[in-house]
Tab-separated table of C-alpha atoms in Angstrom:
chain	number	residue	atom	x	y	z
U	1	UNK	CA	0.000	0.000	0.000
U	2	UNK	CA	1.105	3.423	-1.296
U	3	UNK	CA	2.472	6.102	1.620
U	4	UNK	CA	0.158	8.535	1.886
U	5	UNK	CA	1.551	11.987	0.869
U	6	UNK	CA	1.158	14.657	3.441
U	7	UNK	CA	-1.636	17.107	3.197
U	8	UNK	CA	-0.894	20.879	2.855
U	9	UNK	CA	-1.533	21.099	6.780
U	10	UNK	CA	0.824	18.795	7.928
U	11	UNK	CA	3.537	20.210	6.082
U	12	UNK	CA	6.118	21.738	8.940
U	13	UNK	CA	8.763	24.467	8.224
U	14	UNK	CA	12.169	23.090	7.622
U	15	UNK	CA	13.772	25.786	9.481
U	16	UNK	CA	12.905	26.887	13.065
U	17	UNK	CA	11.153	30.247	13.570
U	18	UNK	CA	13.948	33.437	14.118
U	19	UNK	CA	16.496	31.033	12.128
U	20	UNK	CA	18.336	33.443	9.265
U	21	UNK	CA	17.677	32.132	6.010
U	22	UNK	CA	17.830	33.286	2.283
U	23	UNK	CA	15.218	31.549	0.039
U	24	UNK	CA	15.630	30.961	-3.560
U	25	UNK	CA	13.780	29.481	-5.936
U	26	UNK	CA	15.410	26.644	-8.580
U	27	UNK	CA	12.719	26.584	-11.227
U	28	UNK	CA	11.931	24.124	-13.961
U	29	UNK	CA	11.404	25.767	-17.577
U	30	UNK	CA	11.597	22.835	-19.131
U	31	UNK	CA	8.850	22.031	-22.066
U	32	UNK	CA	7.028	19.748	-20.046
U	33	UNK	CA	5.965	22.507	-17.783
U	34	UNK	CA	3.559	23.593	-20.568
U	35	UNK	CA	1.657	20.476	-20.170
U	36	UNK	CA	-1.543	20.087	-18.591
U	37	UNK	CA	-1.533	20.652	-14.467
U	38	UNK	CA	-3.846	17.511	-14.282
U	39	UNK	CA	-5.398	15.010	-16.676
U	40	UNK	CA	-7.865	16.751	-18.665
U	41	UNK	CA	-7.562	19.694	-17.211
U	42	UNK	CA	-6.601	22.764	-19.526
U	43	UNK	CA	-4.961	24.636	-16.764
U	44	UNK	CA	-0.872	24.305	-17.740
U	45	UNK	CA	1.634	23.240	-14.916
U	46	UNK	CA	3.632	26.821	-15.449
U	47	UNK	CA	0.161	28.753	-15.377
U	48	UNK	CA	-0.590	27.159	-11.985
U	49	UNK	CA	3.160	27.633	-10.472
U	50	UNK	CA	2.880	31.192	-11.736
U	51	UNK	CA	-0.086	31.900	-9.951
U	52	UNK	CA	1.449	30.592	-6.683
U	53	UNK	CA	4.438	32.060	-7.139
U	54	UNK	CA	2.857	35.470	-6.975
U	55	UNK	CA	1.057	34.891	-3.778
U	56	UNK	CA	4.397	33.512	-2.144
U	57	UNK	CA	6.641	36.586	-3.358
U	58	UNK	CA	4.154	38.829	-1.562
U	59	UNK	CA	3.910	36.693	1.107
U	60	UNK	CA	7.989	36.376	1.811
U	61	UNK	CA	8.689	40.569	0.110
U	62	UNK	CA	7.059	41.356	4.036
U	63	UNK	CA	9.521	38.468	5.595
U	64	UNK	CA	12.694	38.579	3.946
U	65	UNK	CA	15.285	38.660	6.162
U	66	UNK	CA	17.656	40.204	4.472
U	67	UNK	CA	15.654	42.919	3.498
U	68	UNK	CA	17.122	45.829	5.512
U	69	UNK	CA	20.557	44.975	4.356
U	70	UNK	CA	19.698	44.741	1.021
U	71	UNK	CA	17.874	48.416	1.086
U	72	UNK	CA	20.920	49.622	2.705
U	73	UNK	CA	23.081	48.142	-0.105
U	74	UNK	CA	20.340	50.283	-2.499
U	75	UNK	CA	19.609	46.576	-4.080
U	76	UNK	CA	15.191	45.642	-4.353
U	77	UNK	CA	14.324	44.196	-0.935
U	78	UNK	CA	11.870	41.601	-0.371
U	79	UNK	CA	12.314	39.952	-3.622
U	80	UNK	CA	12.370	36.035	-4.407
U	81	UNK	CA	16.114	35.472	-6.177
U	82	UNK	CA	15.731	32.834	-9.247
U	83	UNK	CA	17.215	30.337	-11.402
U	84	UNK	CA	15.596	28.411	-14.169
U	85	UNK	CA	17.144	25.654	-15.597
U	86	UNK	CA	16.520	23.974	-19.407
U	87	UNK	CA	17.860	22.398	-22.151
U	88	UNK	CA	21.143	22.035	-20.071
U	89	UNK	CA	21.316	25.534	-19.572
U	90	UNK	CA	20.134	27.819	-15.937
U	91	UNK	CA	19.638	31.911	-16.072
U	92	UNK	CA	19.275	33.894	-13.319
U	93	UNK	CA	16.050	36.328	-13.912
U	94	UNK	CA	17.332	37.833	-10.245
U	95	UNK	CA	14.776	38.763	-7.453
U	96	UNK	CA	11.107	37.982	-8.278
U	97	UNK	CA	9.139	40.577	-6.195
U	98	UNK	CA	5.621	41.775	-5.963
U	99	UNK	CA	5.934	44.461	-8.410
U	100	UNK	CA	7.547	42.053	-11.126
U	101	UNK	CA	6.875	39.090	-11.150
U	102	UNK	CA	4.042	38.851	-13.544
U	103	UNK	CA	6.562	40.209	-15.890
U	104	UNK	CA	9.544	38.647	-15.444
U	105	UNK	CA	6.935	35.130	-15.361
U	106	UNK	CA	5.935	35.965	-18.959
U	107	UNK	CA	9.582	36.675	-20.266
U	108	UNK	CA	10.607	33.184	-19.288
U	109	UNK	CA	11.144	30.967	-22.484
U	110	UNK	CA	10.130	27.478	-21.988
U	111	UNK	CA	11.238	24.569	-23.730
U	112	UNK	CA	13.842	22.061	-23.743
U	113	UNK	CA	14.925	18.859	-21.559
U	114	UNK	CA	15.338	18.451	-18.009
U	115	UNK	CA	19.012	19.124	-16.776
U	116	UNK	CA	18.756	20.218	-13.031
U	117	UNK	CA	22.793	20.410	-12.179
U	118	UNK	CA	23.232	23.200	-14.331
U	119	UNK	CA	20.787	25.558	-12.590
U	120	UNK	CA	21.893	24.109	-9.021
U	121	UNK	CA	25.436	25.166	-9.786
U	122	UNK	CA	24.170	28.659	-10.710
U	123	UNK	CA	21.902	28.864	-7.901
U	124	UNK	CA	25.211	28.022	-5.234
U	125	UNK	CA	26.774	30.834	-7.084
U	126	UNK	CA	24.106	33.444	-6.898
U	127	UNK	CA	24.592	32.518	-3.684
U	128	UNK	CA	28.500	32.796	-3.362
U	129	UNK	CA	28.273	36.272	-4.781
U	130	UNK	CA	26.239	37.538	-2.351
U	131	UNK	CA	27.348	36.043	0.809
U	132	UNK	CA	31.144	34.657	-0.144
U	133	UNK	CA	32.365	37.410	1.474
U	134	UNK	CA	30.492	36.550	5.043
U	135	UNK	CA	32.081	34.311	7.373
U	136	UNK	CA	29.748	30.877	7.163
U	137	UNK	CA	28.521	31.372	10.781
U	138	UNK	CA	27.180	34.839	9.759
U	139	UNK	CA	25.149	34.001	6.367
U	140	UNK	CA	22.110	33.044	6.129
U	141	UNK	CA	20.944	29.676	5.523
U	142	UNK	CA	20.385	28.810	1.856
U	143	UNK	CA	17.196	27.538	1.320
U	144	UNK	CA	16.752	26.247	-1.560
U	145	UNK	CA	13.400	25.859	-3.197
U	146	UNK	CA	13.481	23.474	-6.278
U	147	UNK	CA	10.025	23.256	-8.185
U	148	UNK	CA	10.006	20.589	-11.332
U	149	UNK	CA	7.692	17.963	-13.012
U	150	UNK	CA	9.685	15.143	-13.576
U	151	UNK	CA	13.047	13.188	-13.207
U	152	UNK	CA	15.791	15.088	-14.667
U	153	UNK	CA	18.575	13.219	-17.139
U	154	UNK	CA	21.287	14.018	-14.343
U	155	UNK	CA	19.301	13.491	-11.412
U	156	UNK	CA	21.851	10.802	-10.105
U	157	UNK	CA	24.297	13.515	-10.228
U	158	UNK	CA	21.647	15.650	-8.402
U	159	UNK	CA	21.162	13.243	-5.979
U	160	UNK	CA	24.756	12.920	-5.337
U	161	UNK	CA	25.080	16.344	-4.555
U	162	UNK	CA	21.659	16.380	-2.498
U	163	UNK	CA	23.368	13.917	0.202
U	164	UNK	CA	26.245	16.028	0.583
U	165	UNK	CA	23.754	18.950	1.749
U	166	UNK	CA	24.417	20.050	5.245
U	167	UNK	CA	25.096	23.060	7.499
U	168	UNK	CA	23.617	26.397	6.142
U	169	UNK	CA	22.287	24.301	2.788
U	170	UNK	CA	18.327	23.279	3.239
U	171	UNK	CA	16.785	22.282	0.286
U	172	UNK	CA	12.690	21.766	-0.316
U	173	UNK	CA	12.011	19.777	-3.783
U	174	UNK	CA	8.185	20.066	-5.112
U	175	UNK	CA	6.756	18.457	-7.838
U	176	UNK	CA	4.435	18.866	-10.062
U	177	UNK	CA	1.911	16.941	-12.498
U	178	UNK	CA	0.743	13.400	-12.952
U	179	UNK	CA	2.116	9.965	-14.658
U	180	UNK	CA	5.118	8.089	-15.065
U	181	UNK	CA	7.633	11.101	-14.985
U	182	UNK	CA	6.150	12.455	-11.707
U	183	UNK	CA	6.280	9.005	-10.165
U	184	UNK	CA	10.129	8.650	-10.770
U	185	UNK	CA	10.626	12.003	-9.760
U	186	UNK	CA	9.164	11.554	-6.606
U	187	UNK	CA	10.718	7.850	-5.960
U	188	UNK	CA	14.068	9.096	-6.349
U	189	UNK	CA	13.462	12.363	-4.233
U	190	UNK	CA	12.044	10.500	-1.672
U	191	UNK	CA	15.173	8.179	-1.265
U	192	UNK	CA	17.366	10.992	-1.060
U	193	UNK	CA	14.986	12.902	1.923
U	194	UNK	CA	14.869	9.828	3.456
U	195	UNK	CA	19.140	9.989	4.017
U	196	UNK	CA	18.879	14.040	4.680
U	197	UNK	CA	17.210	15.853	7.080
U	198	UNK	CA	18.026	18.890	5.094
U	199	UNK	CA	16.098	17.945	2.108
U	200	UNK	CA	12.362	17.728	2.207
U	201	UNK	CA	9.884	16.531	-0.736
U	202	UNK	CA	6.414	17.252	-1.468
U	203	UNK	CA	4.531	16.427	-4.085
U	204	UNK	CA	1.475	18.213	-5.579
U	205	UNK	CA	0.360	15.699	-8.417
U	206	UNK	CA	-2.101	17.250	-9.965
U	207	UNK	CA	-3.326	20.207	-7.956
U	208	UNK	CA	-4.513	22.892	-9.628
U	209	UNK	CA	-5.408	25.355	-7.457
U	210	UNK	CA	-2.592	27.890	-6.807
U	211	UNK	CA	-3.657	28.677	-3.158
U	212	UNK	CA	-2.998	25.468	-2.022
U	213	UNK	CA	0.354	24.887	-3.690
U	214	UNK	CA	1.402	28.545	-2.099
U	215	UNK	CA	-0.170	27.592	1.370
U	216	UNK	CA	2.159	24.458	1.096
U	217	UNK	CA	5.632	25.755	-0.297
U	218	UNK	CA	5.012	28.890	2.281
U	219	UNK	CA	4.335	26.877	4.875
U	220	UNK	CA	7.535	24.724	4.816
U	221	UNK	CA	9.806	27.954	3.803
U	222	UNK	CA	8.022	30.922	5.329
């Protein structure tokens, strides 16, 4: 008998309240994002992410703990930094925030296959270029938020790298959709969470609602 998946309300934060953190957001642009959210549904997997997306950048634009130092620096505060990752390539579109999101969303080109090292790497820089110069006991925690569909080509190497994840690295995986691909995805996730207590998997399947897939990623990273 299948585990049962945890509901939106059991879903616990993976860092303590008061803890420092910087959240980022790893994001799948892949072509199979354009796919339908849910079987018959014509509601696309990127339309529904988008959606939720917005609600969690306003949500975490009053939160951000870096905020003040990032005002200070004359940088945008309360903004979601982000990588996407395709096609063996990852950009960084920079901070997502309540005033630009829906734009920067509807730049995003999306298409090709599912490579998720590339955009990791990028994301550790981002990263690195921010905080390299802090001592480690002074940054924030990474926390890395990495939202995809299926089982990427290199997910081994993914995994590998997963399992190494300790200290200031936290790292929440969701996933999206319905099928074969989503099943794989979520098997091998699961293994590695099951070895880390600093990565944490959720799945979404076919939700379509964008409240409830905000309420969920919010409530394990807010």
């Amino acid at each position: 008998m299948a585990t049962a998946e945890p509901s939106v309300n059991d879903l616990s934060p993976m860092l303590q309240p008061g803890v420092e953190k910087e959240p980022m957001l790893l994001l799948d642009t892949t072509g199979s994002m354009s796919y339908a959210a849910a079987e018959g549904s014509t509601v696309e997997r990127r339309q529904v992410i988008g959606e939720a997306i917005g609600r969690i950048v306003e949500v975490l634009g009053a939160e951000d703990s870096q905020a003040a130092q990032e005002q200070a620096a004359g940088e945008d505060a309360g903004g979601l930094m982000t990588v996407t990752f395709a096609g063996g390539t990852a950009e960084c579109i920079d901070d997502l925030s309540p005033d630009n999101w829906r734009q920067k969303w509807q730049a995003i080109r999306w298409g090709g296959g599912t490579q998720i090292m590339p955009g990791w790497e990028k994301l550790v820089d981002t990263y690195l270029e921010e905080f390299g110069d802090t001592p480690k006991q002074d940054r924030p925690h990474l926390l890395a938020l990495v939202i995809t569909d299926g089982e990427a080509d290199d997910t081994d190497q993914f995994a590998q790298t997963l399992a190494q994840a300790k200290g200031g690295v936290y790292v929440c995986i969701a996933i999206l959709g319905y099928g074969q691909e989503h099943d794989r995805a979520l098997q091998v996730y699961k293994q590695i969470e099951a070895q880390n207590d600093h990565v944490r998997v959720v799945t979404f399947g076919s939700e379509t609602d964008p409240n409830t897939i905000a309420d969920g990623l919010l409530s394990m990273i807010a």
